[in-house]
Amino acid sequence: MASINITVDGVARSVESDQRPTHIFAEDKSIVVARVNGELRDLWSELKDGDVVDGVAIYSPDGLSVLRHSTAHVLAQAVQQTFAQTRLGIGPPIRDGFYYDFEPERPFTPEDLEKIETTMRKIVKDGQRFKRRVTTEADALKELAHEPYKCELIGIKSGGNEETSVEVGGSELTIYDNLGRDGEPVWSDLCRGPHLPSTKLIPAFKLMRSAGAYWRGSEKNPMLQRIYGTAWPSQDELNAYLEMLAEAEKRDHRKLGQELDLFSFPEEIGSGLAVFHPKGGIVRRAMEDYSRKRHEDEGYEFVYSPHITKAALFETSGHLEWYAEGMYPPMILDEEHHADGTIKRAGQQYYMKPMNCPFHNLIYRSRGRSYRELPLRLFEFGTVYRYEKSGVLHGITRARGFTQDDAHIYCTKDQMAGELDSLLTFVLNLLRDYGLEDFYLELSTRNPEKSVGSDEDWQAATEALRKAALAQNLELINDEGGAAFYGPKISVQAKDAIGRTWQMSTIQVDFQLPQRFELEYAASDGTRARPVMIHRALFGSIERFFGVLTEHYSGAFPPWLAPVQVMAIPVADAFTDYLGDVVKALKAAGIRAELDASDDRMQKKVRNAQMQKIPYMLIAGEEDQKAGAVSFRYRNGEQKNGVPLAEAIAEISAAVQSRAQV
RNA sequence: GCCCCCCUAGCUCAGUCGGUAGAGCGUUUCCAUGGUAAGGAAAAGGUCACCGGUUCGAUUCCGGUGGGGGGCUCCA
């Protein structure tokens, strides 16, 4: 047999020409796919002289994708075995798992999923080999005549996007046959591949849920039924993933919002409209107060604006043109009608404000402005109302009424770069003060289809934002075409305590609104010039940030944010008066302290305070009272007994002042 | 908005194959005076989300509305 010269994992080797990656990597069971000359290939693919071959382990990012995509295939096979009339959509790998879209005769039930999962386990146990077969468009169309969605993919092969390319991308059209024990195909699917060599190599998977999803992601297309699953290189990793999900569920802000009595969404008010209870009110006020102080230090000026306005304002700003469907419909006032119902006198339309910028522009324009006033920074906790589609509402993080910590900076073009730079530093430091540590940045650039303005302006702004972003030494991701219609933006993405990312602050440059509102200032040479406008929100929405922090801290807020900082617990009734005095002293020191004078036993009071996630319990009995002391019980169960009252107050105050977590 | 699922006491949930309901926690009162995560007893508390339909009879079946959940699409 002739031999060929190849490079394996960076080492030149000579092997017999019938050797395939599966033989070359036979020693290492974790290798499930190979990278041949930079492209992912099945372990059974043929090699030729000069190939550069690298083994790809199942736990590498590529390996995980192949594992998950292969599991999606097993899912599709199981579905068609169980429900023969089901048509196939696509089945790509996604973060932590995979999905497959189907058009079933009727939507899947939870019981269906169990049945399908059982069938999947049989297929995995069967050890079916994934065998690649190259076909032609004509043959594929014939073979898959009963699969209308697959045929559509074949038709759009060239112009496919990221997701569809999983099925039909690459230079050749391929079908994968699953071979049973007898070597005969038991099932086939159009697919680009690659796959694991065998279904047996799927170590751990689980179906998660079914949901509707539009075919190829467009709401104009029919809705298919999607099944989500997860797959991992080991059972342990699957278990860890499921535990992470359980942990996320435990710290869901909607659940904690109720358990900790922070806020609610009364049905009587309407979907997406929250009320904050006293405890939530304290957290929120602490958040706002600190933000307000920091903004003062940074040279922001505080303004207020009304919640409703005549339509003309949003016509000027362009929002009615671009976002009317996202606004609450207008209130029509003073309209007069004839007896037959026709309009005698046109009414005045008022809208709830979906944003604050037009109001700030009017404040800017309320008098002439000089270059000496710039940068002018106007800040408002502005409550806005957006008619979000009912399906997108999510607790307090996606609501219909919410309050932005909104500011608009008016500056000269020369000042723009410096302003963006200091602004981004300010934003990140403030987020750090609230306890978020792990960030990356995203730069959203122009979408030519959905934007206005000159190329030069867009480019200048985009580059200024990029420069400011790069100066932070954080990872920077490009979001091509993701900008709003009026200008590019940087958004700050933060990772929370369990590794989920949240979009936080945004900084947007805007050349449009100054033009539309004809904003001007007198330049130093006496000419009139147009300012640049920068929109920015740190929290985005206070409610949303509240929700994110609630989940980040799992409701165990650091003392400076905690609704109740100290719960005083007497060992017995006899010490209630003493602790009453202690609480008075704490309150005098500005500490939010409460006394549990109920007739519960002490143990029960400890439990109650623990479940309310109160940072400090101060307990006192006879010994403490005699010594003028208290005993600490911390959230983690640790205790420190006999602490003199003054010392206790100092310790708590210090933690509050430093915004430390305890 | 679209697909699927859900709505029973303040909360978490049982339950009624159609004959108007139950537990635990919480609340109130009483007893108990207890050193670090649930002491005991009694009581109050529900038009079974709302509106229609089918039925002798609907919390239960059907339809609609409202609210919620998981996704999709969207997010100035």
XYZ file of C-alpha atoms (C1' of nucleotides) in Angstrom:
738
model
C 0.000 0.000 0.000
C 1.261 3.446 -0.924
C 1.946 5.877 1.852
C 1.196 9.577 2.130
C 2.920 12.354 4.035
C 0.689 14.303 6.367
C 1.027 16.547 9.414
C -0.751 15.314 12.549
C -1.164 17.750 15.412
C 1.825 19.683 14.105
C 4.077 16.641 13.588
C 4.998 15.406 10.100
C 4.175 11.742 9.588
C 4.034 9.179 6.862
C 1.022 6.879 6.941
C -0.524 4.335 4.639
C -2.926 5.923 2.203
C -5.983 4.111 3.505
C -5.466 5.536 6.982
C -8.184 7.896 8.130
C -8.351 10.200 11.129
C -10.311 7.566 13.029
C -7.259 5.277 12.809
C -4.740 8.010 13.446
C -6.502 9.182 16.602
C -7.623 5.717 17.708
C -5.590 6.011 20.897
C -7.355 9.119 22.130
C -11.020 8.412 22.765
C -11.781 12.090 23.331
C -11.055 12.928 19.672
C -14.407 12.922 17.902
C -13.730 14.932 14.786
C -10.710 16.180 12.858
C -9.645 19.489 11.456
C -8.199 18.808 8.007
C -6.475 21.750 6.355
C -8.483 24.032 8.623
C -11.885 22.458 7.957
C -13.803 20.249 10.339
C -14.220 16.738 8.923
C -15.597 13.396 10.014
C -13.079 10.970 11.452
C -13.949 8.645 8.554
C -13.022 11.120 5.833
C -10.235 10.183 3.441
C -6.862 11.842 3.641
C -4.498 12.759 0.860
C -0.849 13.582 0.629
C 0.081 16.893 2.261
C -2.994 17.167 4.490
C -2.613 18.948 7.793
C -4.682 17.039 10.339
C -5.539 18.038 13.907
C -7.609 16.041 16.350
C -10.579 17.876 17.834
C -11.589 16.747 21.308
C -15.221 16.463 22.331
C -14.736 19.029 25.094
C -13.294 21.711 22.799
C -15.679 24.363 21.457
C -15.745 22.699 18.019
C -16.059 19.272 19.561
C -19.020 20.394 21.650
C -20.722 21.821 18.577
C -20.270 18.549 16.710
C -21.540 16.581 19.706
C -24.588 18.806 19.982
C -25.337 18.867 16.312
C -25.037 15.088 16.181
C -27.438 14.839 19.103
C -29.846 17.053 17.173
C -29.716 14.468 14.401
C -30.538 11.709 16.828
C -33.460 13.831 17.993
C -34.756 14.242 14.466
C -34.422 10.535 13.817
C -36.276 9.725 17.027
C -39.034 12.176 16.181
C -39.574 10.694 12.750
C -39.507 7.196 14.168
C -42.150 8.183 16.696
C -44.199 10.524 14.505
C -43.674 9.435 10.924
C -45.566 12.333 9.395
C -43.326 14.985 10.951
C -41.393 17.150 8.487
C -37.906 18.369 9.252
C -36.621 21.927 9.562
C -33.091 22.575 10.755
C -31.121 21.426 13.786
C -28.040 23.455 14.694
C -25.946 23.402 17.861
C -26.434 26.369 20.171
C -24.887 27.529 23.423
C -25.083 24.616 25.880
C -27.082 22.432 23.535
C -29.017 22.176 20.339
C -32.478 22.353 18.866
C -34.293 20.891 15.933
C -37.303 22.469 14.222
C -40.159 20.269 13.082
C -43.513 20.545 11.441
C -45.474 17.883 13.269
C -49.100 16.913 12.737
C -49.830 18.440 16.115
C -47.591 20.278 18.606
C -45.465 18.125 20.912
C -46.646 17.475 24.450
C -44.337 16.925 27.428
C -45.232 13.224 27.214
C -44.147 13.235 23.575
C -40.774 14.582 24.646
C -40.353 11.744 27.127
C -41.200 9.224 24.469
C -38.809 10.860 22.006
C -36.041 10.950 24.573
C -36.488 7.248 25.251
C -36.211 6.533 21.534
C -33.092 8.718 21.383
C -31.449 6.678 24.127
C -32.105 3.537 22.105
C -30.492 5.106 19.045
C -27.480 6.163 21.110
C -27.202 2.663 22.566
C -27.485 1.222 19.069
C -24.174 2.819 18.128
C -25.323 3.903 14.676
C -22.605 5.199 12.447
C -23.027 8.599 10.782
C -22.019 8.028 7.168
C -21.432 10.943 4.836
C -22.710 10.709 1.287
C -22.132 13.326 -1.394
C -25.126 13.972 -3.601
C -26.247 16.369 -6.278
C -28.943 18.981 -6.069
C -31.185 17.028 -8.438
C -30.765 13.758 -6.551
C -31.252 15.430 -3.195
C -34.459 17.123 -4.356
C -35.751 13.759 -5.524
C -34.734 11.897 -2.398
C -36.139 14.596 -0.111
C -39.274 15.340 -2.111
C -41.374 14.660 0.988
C -39.360 17.205 3.028
C -40.482 20.625 1.781
C -38.295 22.577 4.207
C -35.169 20.642 3.272
C -35.954 21.248 -0.403
C -36.236 24.945 0.320
C -32.787 24.847 1.914
C -31.331 23.133 -1.117
C -32.795 25.932 -3.189
C -31.174 28.667 -1.085
C -27.903 26.810 -0.597
C -25.779 29.618 -1.905
C -27.358 32.429 0.079
C -27.799 30.612 3.357
C -27.148 32.300 6.679
C -25.284 31.001 9.722
C -28.014 28.618 10.803
C -29.027 27.134 7.493
C -25.377 26.625 6.584
C -25.256 23.879 9.204
C -27.479 21.921 6.850
C -26.343 22.880 3.404
C -23.201 24.987 3.725
C -19.871 23.977 2.220
C -18.866 23.204 -1.288
C -20.702 19.911 -1.632
C -24.278 18.914 -0.955
C -24.222 15.985 1.459
C -26.622 13.593 3.096
C -25.783 11.688 6.253
C -27.042 8.134 6.591
C -27.329 6.569 10.005
C -26.234 2.960 9.658
C -27.770 0.300 11.877
C -25.889 -2.696 13.225
C -26.315 -4.511 9.924
C -24.667 -1.612 8.103
C -27.913 -0.669 6.355
C -29.150 2.927 6.566
C -31.974 3.341 9.068
C -32.412 7.072 8.640
C -30.985 9.911 6.552
C -30.832 13.670 6.747
C -29.542 16.438 4.561
C -26.554 17.866 6.381
C -23.228 19.516 5.893
C -21.728 17.714 8.879
C -19.395 16.797 10.332
C -20.676 14.368 12.920
C -19.418 12.111 15.628
C -18.364 8.756 14.172
C -21.194 7.015 16.005
C -24.286 7.802 18.083
C -22.663 5.742 20.827
C -20.253 8.617 21.428
C -22.988 10.883 22.803
C -22.124 10.656 26.495
C -24.933 12.660 28.103
C -27.943 14.543 26.822
C -31.423 15.637 27.827
C -34.392 17.151 26.052
C -35.367 20.395 27.717
C -38.564 21.788 26.241
C -40.541 22.398 23.118
C -41.539 25.794 21.810
C -42.799 27.505 18.719
C -40.312 29.097 16.359
C -40.728 30.776 13.011
C -39.272 28.942 10.059
C -35.956 30.572 9.258
C -36.532 33.171 11.920
C -39.058 35.353 10.155
C -42.468 36.093 11.593
C -43.798 36.068 8.046
C -43.009 32.369 7.792
C -45.000 29.484 9.250
C -44.374 28.552 12.832
C -42.659 25.257 13.428
C -42.300 23.311 16.652
C -38.820 23.462 18.094
C -37.419 20.958 20.558
C -34.515 22.146 22.682
C -31.996 19.780 24.181
C -28.653 19.863 25.879
C -25.659 17.556 25.415
C -22.349 17.241 27.268
C -19.114 15.245 27.166
C -19.992 13.603 30.488
C -22.875 12.959 32.824
C -21.146 15.127 35.436
C -21.098 18.091 33.119
C -24.746 17.571 32.249
C -25.575 17.449 35.956
C -23.571 20.604 36.605
C -25.452 22.344 33.813
C -28.810 21.271 35.214
C -27.732 22.470 38.652
C -26.788 25.824 37.184
C -30.272 26.092 35.694
C -31.813 25.206 39.043
C -29.656 27.862 40.688
C -30.767 30.405 38.093
C -34.376 29.514 38.815
C -33.854 29.998 42.536
C -32.491 33.482 42.019
C -35.069 34.532 39.441
C -35.911 38.134 40.317
C -39.614 37.507 39.750
C -39.622 34.821 42.416
C -37.390 36.782 44.798
C -39.431 39.914 44.155
C -42.366 38.173 45.751
C -40.508 36.249 48.457
C -38.669 39.350 49.639
C -41.705 41.624 49.188
C -39.914 43.929 46.741
C -42.415 44.560 43.948
C -45.425 43.131 42.159
C -47.368 43.389 38.930
C -51.027 43.832 39.879
C -53.245 42.548 37.116
C -55.468 45.580 37.604
C -52.724 47.910 36.400
C -51.777 45.988 33.324
C -49.126 43.776 31.898
C -45.555 44.986 32.317
C -46.404 47.710 34.831
C -44.882 47.207 38.277
C -45.459 48.657 41.700
C -42.570 48.777 44.150
C -43.321 47.751 47.724
C -41.630 49.499 50.658
C -38.707 47.061 50.725
C -38.156 47.249 46.995
C -38.520 50.997 47.359
C -35.591 51.132 49.776
C -33.320 49.174 47.443
C -34.356 51.305 44.542
C -33.859 54.544 46.403
C -30.428 53.468 47.582
C -29.531 52.669 43.989
C -30.831 56.003 42.772
C -29.310 58.074 45.549
C -25.854 56.728 44.909
C -26.201 57.177 41.175
C -27.416 60.741 41.668
C -24.466 61.576 43.853
C -21.964 60.140 41.394
C -23.560 62.029 38.536
C -23.366 65.254 40.503
C -19.676 64.640 41.015
C -19.283 64.102 37.263
C -20.801 67.440 36.346
C -24.326 66.376 35.390
C -27.243 68.725 35.901
C -30.595 67.332 36.932
C -33.752 68.037 34.960
C -37.353 66.849 34.931
C -39.832 66.442 32.110
C -43.501 65.451 31.818
C -44.727 61.962 30.938
C -46.939 62.990 28.051
C -46.493 65.274 25.111
C -48.209 66.390 21.939
C -47.466 64.271 18.890
C -45.491 67.027 17.218
C -42.542 66.472 19.519
C -42.096 62.886 18.394
C -42.693 63.872 14.807
C -39.799 66.270 15.110
C -37.614 63.631 16.733
C -38.570 61.034 14.147
C -39.693 58.492 16.711
C -43.248 58.391 15.433
C -41.881 57.564 12.046
C -39.609 54.766 13.278
C -41.188 53.393 16.416
C -44.880 54.246 16.401
C -45.884 50.597 16.836
C -43.820 50.469 20.017
C -45.622 53.430 21.571
C -48.867 53.508 23.507
C -51.539 54.848 21.147
C -52.326 58.552 21.395
C -54.915 60.156 23.618
C -57.061 62.413 21.480
C -58.242 65.498 23.324
C -60.704 68.238 22.456
C -62.011 66.537 19.351
C -65.475 67.749 18.294
C -67.903 65.736 16.196
C -70.898 66.478 14.011
C -74.167 64.721 14.763
C -73.340 62.104 12.107
C -70.073 61.277 13.835
C -67.753 63.002 11.386
C -65.075 65.215 12.813
C -66.000 68.884 13.223
C -62.774 69.968 14.828
C -59.613 67.914 14.852
C -58.395 66.957 18.311
C -54.967 67.205 19.804
C -52.950 64.003 20.042
C -50.948 63.329 23.186
C -48.513 60.452 23.589
C -46.949 58.818 26.619
C -43.244 59.406 26.239
C -41.211 56.393 25.135
C -37.996 58.298 25.723
C -36.627 61.471 27.224
C -34.253 62.880 24.651
C -36.670 65.212 22.846
C -37.507 66.881 26.144
C -33.874 67.425 26.946
C -33.393 68.901 23.507
C -36.122 71.413 24.286
C -34.349 72.307 27.498
C -31.164 72.815 25.525
C -33.023 74.960 23.037
C -34.881 76.993 25.656
C -32.302 79.710 25.260
C -29.188 80.461 23.275
C -26.178 78.343 24.158
C -22.533 79.265 24.157
C -19.541 76.998 23.557
C -18.536 77.976 27.089
C -21.436 75.853 28.432
C -20.358 72.723 26.638
C -20.235 69.910 27.392
C -23.710 70.343 28.816
C -24.827 67.207 30.622
C -28.544 66.887 31.373
C -29.625 63.991 33.572
C -33.054 62.695 34.451
C -34.534 59.637 36.066
C -37.112 59.649 33.320
C -40.007 57.238 33.381
C -41.007 56.105 29.927
C -43.737 53.886 28.512
C -43.297 51.551 25.602
C -45.943 49.255 24.238
C -43.755 46.155 24.196
C -45.232 43.117 22.511
C -46.934 41.002 25.154
C -44.669 38.026 24.495
C -41.450 39.854 25.299
C -42.382 41.048 28.787
C -40.244 39.518 31.488
C -40.710 40.606 35.081
C -39.003 43.837 35.814
C -36.221 43.399 33.256
C -38.492 43.914 30.270
C -41.498 46.020 31.207
C -43.832 48.518 29.578
C -43.252 51.294 32.062
C -39.750 51.849 33.341
C -37.376 54.543 34.446
C -34.211 55.317 32.595
C -31.211 56.882 34.259
C -31.042 58.925 31.141
C -28.632 61.664 30.311
C -27.785 63.582 27.196
C -24.479 65.229 26.689
C -24.230 68.114 24.259
C -20.695 68.855 23.156
C -18.623 70.100 20.251
C -17.242 67.675 17.707
C -13.799 68.313 19.144
C -14.962 67.403 22.610
C -16.690 64.210 21.508
C -13.756 61.793 21.707
C -12.631 62.973 25.129
C -16.173 62.949 26.425
C -16.772 59.376 25.227
C -13.548 58.236 26.802
C -14.242 59.686 30.257
C -17.872 58.646 30.020
C -17.017 55.003 29.443
C -14.614 55.024 32.381
C -17.298 56.590 34.560
C -19.875 54.036 33.457
C -17.660 51.041 34.165
C -16.537 52.341 37.541
C -20.105 52.984 38.585
C -21.167 49.480 37.571
C -18.258 48.153 39.630
C -19.539 50.089 42.616
C -22.797 48.174 42.328
C -20.884 44.920 42.516
C -20.523 43.902 38.876
C -16.963 43.009 37.955
C -16.781 41.155 34.690
C -17.430 43.135 31.500
C -17.027 43.147 27.780
C -17.982 45.814 25.279
C -20.001 45.656 22.104
C -19.798 48.182 19.288
C -22.966 48.428 17.189
C -22.450 49.868 13.746
C -24.651 51.249 11.034
C -27.413 49.310 9.332
C -27.759 51.018 5.945
C -31.355 49.772 5.618
C -32.461 51.309 8.879
C -30.619 54.549 9.401
C -30.270 58.159 8.407
C -27.359 60.576 8.224
C -24.140 61.090 6.340
C -21.406 58.463 6.015
C -18.776 60.860 7.346
C -20.697 61.504 10.538
C -21.332 57.819 11.102
C -17.730 56.981 10.509
C -16.375 59.691 12.796
C -18.701 58.656 15.588
C -18.017 54.961 15.130
C -14.282 55.515 15.273
C -14.524 57.723 18.360
C -16.549 55.017 20.096
C -14.129 52.313 19.020
C -11.199 54.285 20.342
C -12.869 54.857 23.694
C -13.723 51.170 23.893
C -10.217 50.008 23.073
C -8.820 52.286 25.789
C -10.618 50.205 28.422
C -8.604 47.038 27.804
C -11.752 44.975 27.701
C -12.857 42.503 25.103
C -14.591 44.341 22.257
C -17.155 42.628 20.054
C -18.496 44.004 16.810
C -22.228 44.070 16.325
C -22.382 44.764 12.633
C -25.463 46.739 11.622
C -26.860 46.672 15.155
C -27.053 50.427 15.708
C -30.193 52.493 16.165
C -31.275 54.600 13.197
C -29.611 57.778 14.437
C -26.115 56.694 15.412
C -23.627 54.013 16.511
C -23.391 52.796 20.080
C -21.251 51.005 22.603
C -22.960 48.735 25.024
C -21.465 47.327 28.177
C -22.182 43.660 28.777
C -21.763 42.438 32.336
C -21.454 38.895 33.636
C -23.340 38.107 36.813
C -22.442 35.848 39.718
C -23.412 32.686 37.837
C -21.845 33.674 34.551
C -24.842 34.955 32.612
C -24.302 38.075 30.548
C -26.623 41.048 30.681
C -26.578 44.084 28.473
C -26.163 47.013 30.786
C -25.148 50.510 29.838
C -25.328 52.018 26.393
C -23.559 55.043 24.996
C -24.820 56.332 21.675
C -23.613 59.109 19.480
C -26.316 61.047 17.671
C -25.856 63.534 14.865
C -29.515 63.360 13.909
C -31.486 64.835 16.744
C -29.385 68.025 16.992
C -30.231 68.558 13.346
C -33.896 67.749 13.647
C -34.208 70.041 16.657
C -31.914 72.633 15.089
C -29.733 72.737 18.170
C -26.992 75.341 18.026
C -24.401 77.058 20.090
C -22.332 80.189 19.565
C -18.769 79.136 18.834
C -15.746 81.052 20.050
C -15.431 82.790 16.698
C -19.011 84.003 16.905
C -20.408 81.596 14.305
C -23.256 79.235 15.012
C -22.400 75.580 15.256
C -24.279 72.361 15.819
C -23.493 70.319 18.917
C -23.003 66.564 18.958
C -25.406 64.719 21.198
C -24.475 61.663 23.237
C -27.225 59.505 24.726
C -26.281 57.359 27.638
C -27.909 55.247 30.278
C -25.939 53.282 32.842
C -28.608 51.103 34.324
C -30.508 51.216 31.074
C -33.617 51.050 33.162
C -33.576 51.213 36.930
C -36.106 48.418 37.099
C -34.051 46.221 34.835
C -30.860 46.934 36.753
C -32.735 46.181 39.945
C -33.732 42.835 38.484
C -30.193 42.076 37.361
C -28.737 42.950 40.768
C -31.410 40.875 42.485
C -30.363 37.860 40.432
C -26.663 38.664 40.725
C -26.905 38.759 44.517
C -29.622 36.113 44.637
C -31.582 38.559 46.794
C -28.772 38.751 49.380
C -28.021 42.408 48.737
C -24.907 43.973 50.215
C -25.731 46.006 53.325
C -25.797 49.374 51.560
C -28.638 48.110 49.339
C -30.378 45.719 51.733
C -33.925 46.829 52.624
C -33.357 45.776 56.223
C -29.740 45.872 57.279
C -30.115 44.608 60.822
C -32.693 42.426 62.514
C -32.485 42.579 66.281
C -33.536 39.321 67.934
C -34.003 38.978 71.698
C -33.246 35.613 73.206
C -36.404 36.029 75.246
C -39.064 38.699 75.825
C -37.141 40.027 78.796
C -34.497 41.452 76.481
C -36.852 43.131 74.038
C -36.551 46.521 75.709
C -32.787 46.341 75.735
C -32.711 45.503 72.030
C -35.264 48.227 71.427
C -32.660 50.674 72.680
C -30.021 49.006 70.535
C -32.228 49.466 67.470
C -32.730 53.116 68.351
C -28.976 53.601 68.536
C -28.538 51.848 65.181
C -31.205 53.989 63.577
C -29.598 57.107 65.004
C -26.435 55.993 63.209
C -28.403 55.792 59.962
C -28.696 52.008 59.921
C -31.900 50.353 58.759
C -32.588 48.185 61.787
C -35.718 46.394 62.958
C -36.652 44.640 66.167
C -38.368 41.275 66.016
C -40.674 41.569 69.020
C -43.078 38.867 67.848
C -43.845 35.925 70.099
C -41.971 33.476 67.905
C -39.138 31.566 69.524
C -35.678 32.909 68.924
C -34.821 30.050 66.579
C -37.783 30.932 64.423
C -36.768 34.584 64.342
C -33.292 33.590 63.196
C -34.817 31.490 60.470
C -37.134 34.293 59.357
C -34.300 36.808 59.164
C -32.176 34.270 57.330
C -34.864 33.686 54.735
C -35.283 37.411 54.281
C -31.518 37.444 53.579
C -30.912 40.213 56.113
C -27.160 40.896 56.329
C -26.882 41.194 60.116
C -28.789 39.618 62.970
C -28.033 41.145 66.316
C -28.999 38.838 69.136
C -29.008 39.690 72.820
C -29.708 37.796 76.026
C -28.693 38.242 79.582
C -24.930 38.128 79.032
C -25.069 40.702 76.248
C -27.379 42.988 78.150
C -25.112 42.991 81.201
C -22.109 43.827 79.046
C -23.912 46.451 76.935
C -23.131 44.250 73.972
C -24.797 42.329 71.167
C -24.048 39.069 69.376
C -23.704 38.995 65.600
C -25.115 36.316 63.408
C -24.044 36.754 59.809
C -25.797 35.524 56.696
C -23.353 32.656 56.336
C -24.269 31.379 59.792
C -21.081 32.540 61.491
C -21.417 34.337 64.783
C -19.488 36.740 66.940
C -20.647 37.121 70.515
C -20.369 39.898 73.081
C -19.571 42.773 70.735
C -19.888 46.173 72.484
C -22.681 48.202 70.897
C -20.394 50.991 69.672
C -18.176 48.454 67.966
C -21.153 46.752 66.358
C -22.404 50.040 64.967
C -18.945 50.864 63.656
C -18.640 47.505 61.919
C -22.018 47.782 60.237
C -21.566 51.424 59.270
C -18.200 50.659 57.738
C -19.668 47.924 55.573
C -22.474 50.222 54.451
C -20.098 53.077 53.705
C -17.732 50.935 51.684
C -20.603 49.231 49.864
C -18.994 45.918 50.743
C -20.756 42.604 50.382
C -20.849 40.595 53.573
C -47.973 39.769 17.999
C -47.150 34.159 16.989
C -46.817 28.643 18.964
C -47.444 25.615 23.350
C -48.645 25.420 28.571
C -50.771 27.472 33.147
C -54.427 30.415 36.554
C -57.941 26.691 43.235
C -57.030 30.839 50.450
C -51.960 36.285 51.231
C -47.919 32.334 49.470
C -46.651 27.156 47.674
C -49.681 23.471 45.983
C -53.428 18.905 46.496
C -58.348 17.776 44.613
C -63.306 17.218 42.218
C -63.759 10.878 35.689
C -69.564 17.515 36.121
C -73.074 17.313 42.218
C -69.825 24.703 44.607
C -63.362 22.348 47.924
C -58.384 20.687 51.136
C -53.026 20.756 53.192
C -48.585 23.296 54.684
C -46.712 28.121 55.389
C -48.490 33.025 56.547
C -52.388 35.945 59.474
C -55.313 36.624 64.291
C -56.045 35.009 69.426
C -54.438 32.060 73.475
C -50.666 28.975 75.930
C -45.439 28.559 76.201
C -40.107 32.586 78.138
C -37.030 29.911 74.652
C -28.694 31.467 73.185
C -28.306 30.930 66.871
C -32.750 27.886 60.519
C -39.740 26.044 62.076
C -42.691 25.170 70.389
C -48.135 24.057 70.980
C -53.517 24.986 70.372
C -57.711 27.338 68.282
C -59.863 30.585 64.714
C -60.514 33.494 60.508
C -59.625 33.225 55.347
C -61.897 30.800 48.666
C -68.268 33.541 43.481
C -61.857 27.524 42.266
C -59.028 34.708 37.317
C -63.252 36.989 34.538
C -67.347 36.678 30.742
C -70.285 33.593 27.798
C -71.900 28.532 25.982
C -73.283 23.191 26.733
C -75.905 20.794 30.940
C -81.115 19.479 35.611
C -76.412 21.218 37.616
C -69.810 23.925 35.557
C -64.293 25.247 39.701
C -64.172 20.734 36.414
C -66.212 20.336 29.402
C -66.144 24.178 25.127
C -65.279 29.384 23.399
C -63.671 34.311 24.453
C -61.156 38.072 27.632
C -57.406 39.214 31.291
C -52.926 37.721 33.708
C -48.672 34.468 33.987
C -44.737 30.859 32.121
C -41.363 28.670 28.121
C -39.764 29.869 23.288
C -39.911 32.726 18.376
C -39.960 37.609 16.368
C -38.867 42.507 18.478
C -36.035 45.834 21.883
C -35.326 53.719 20.060
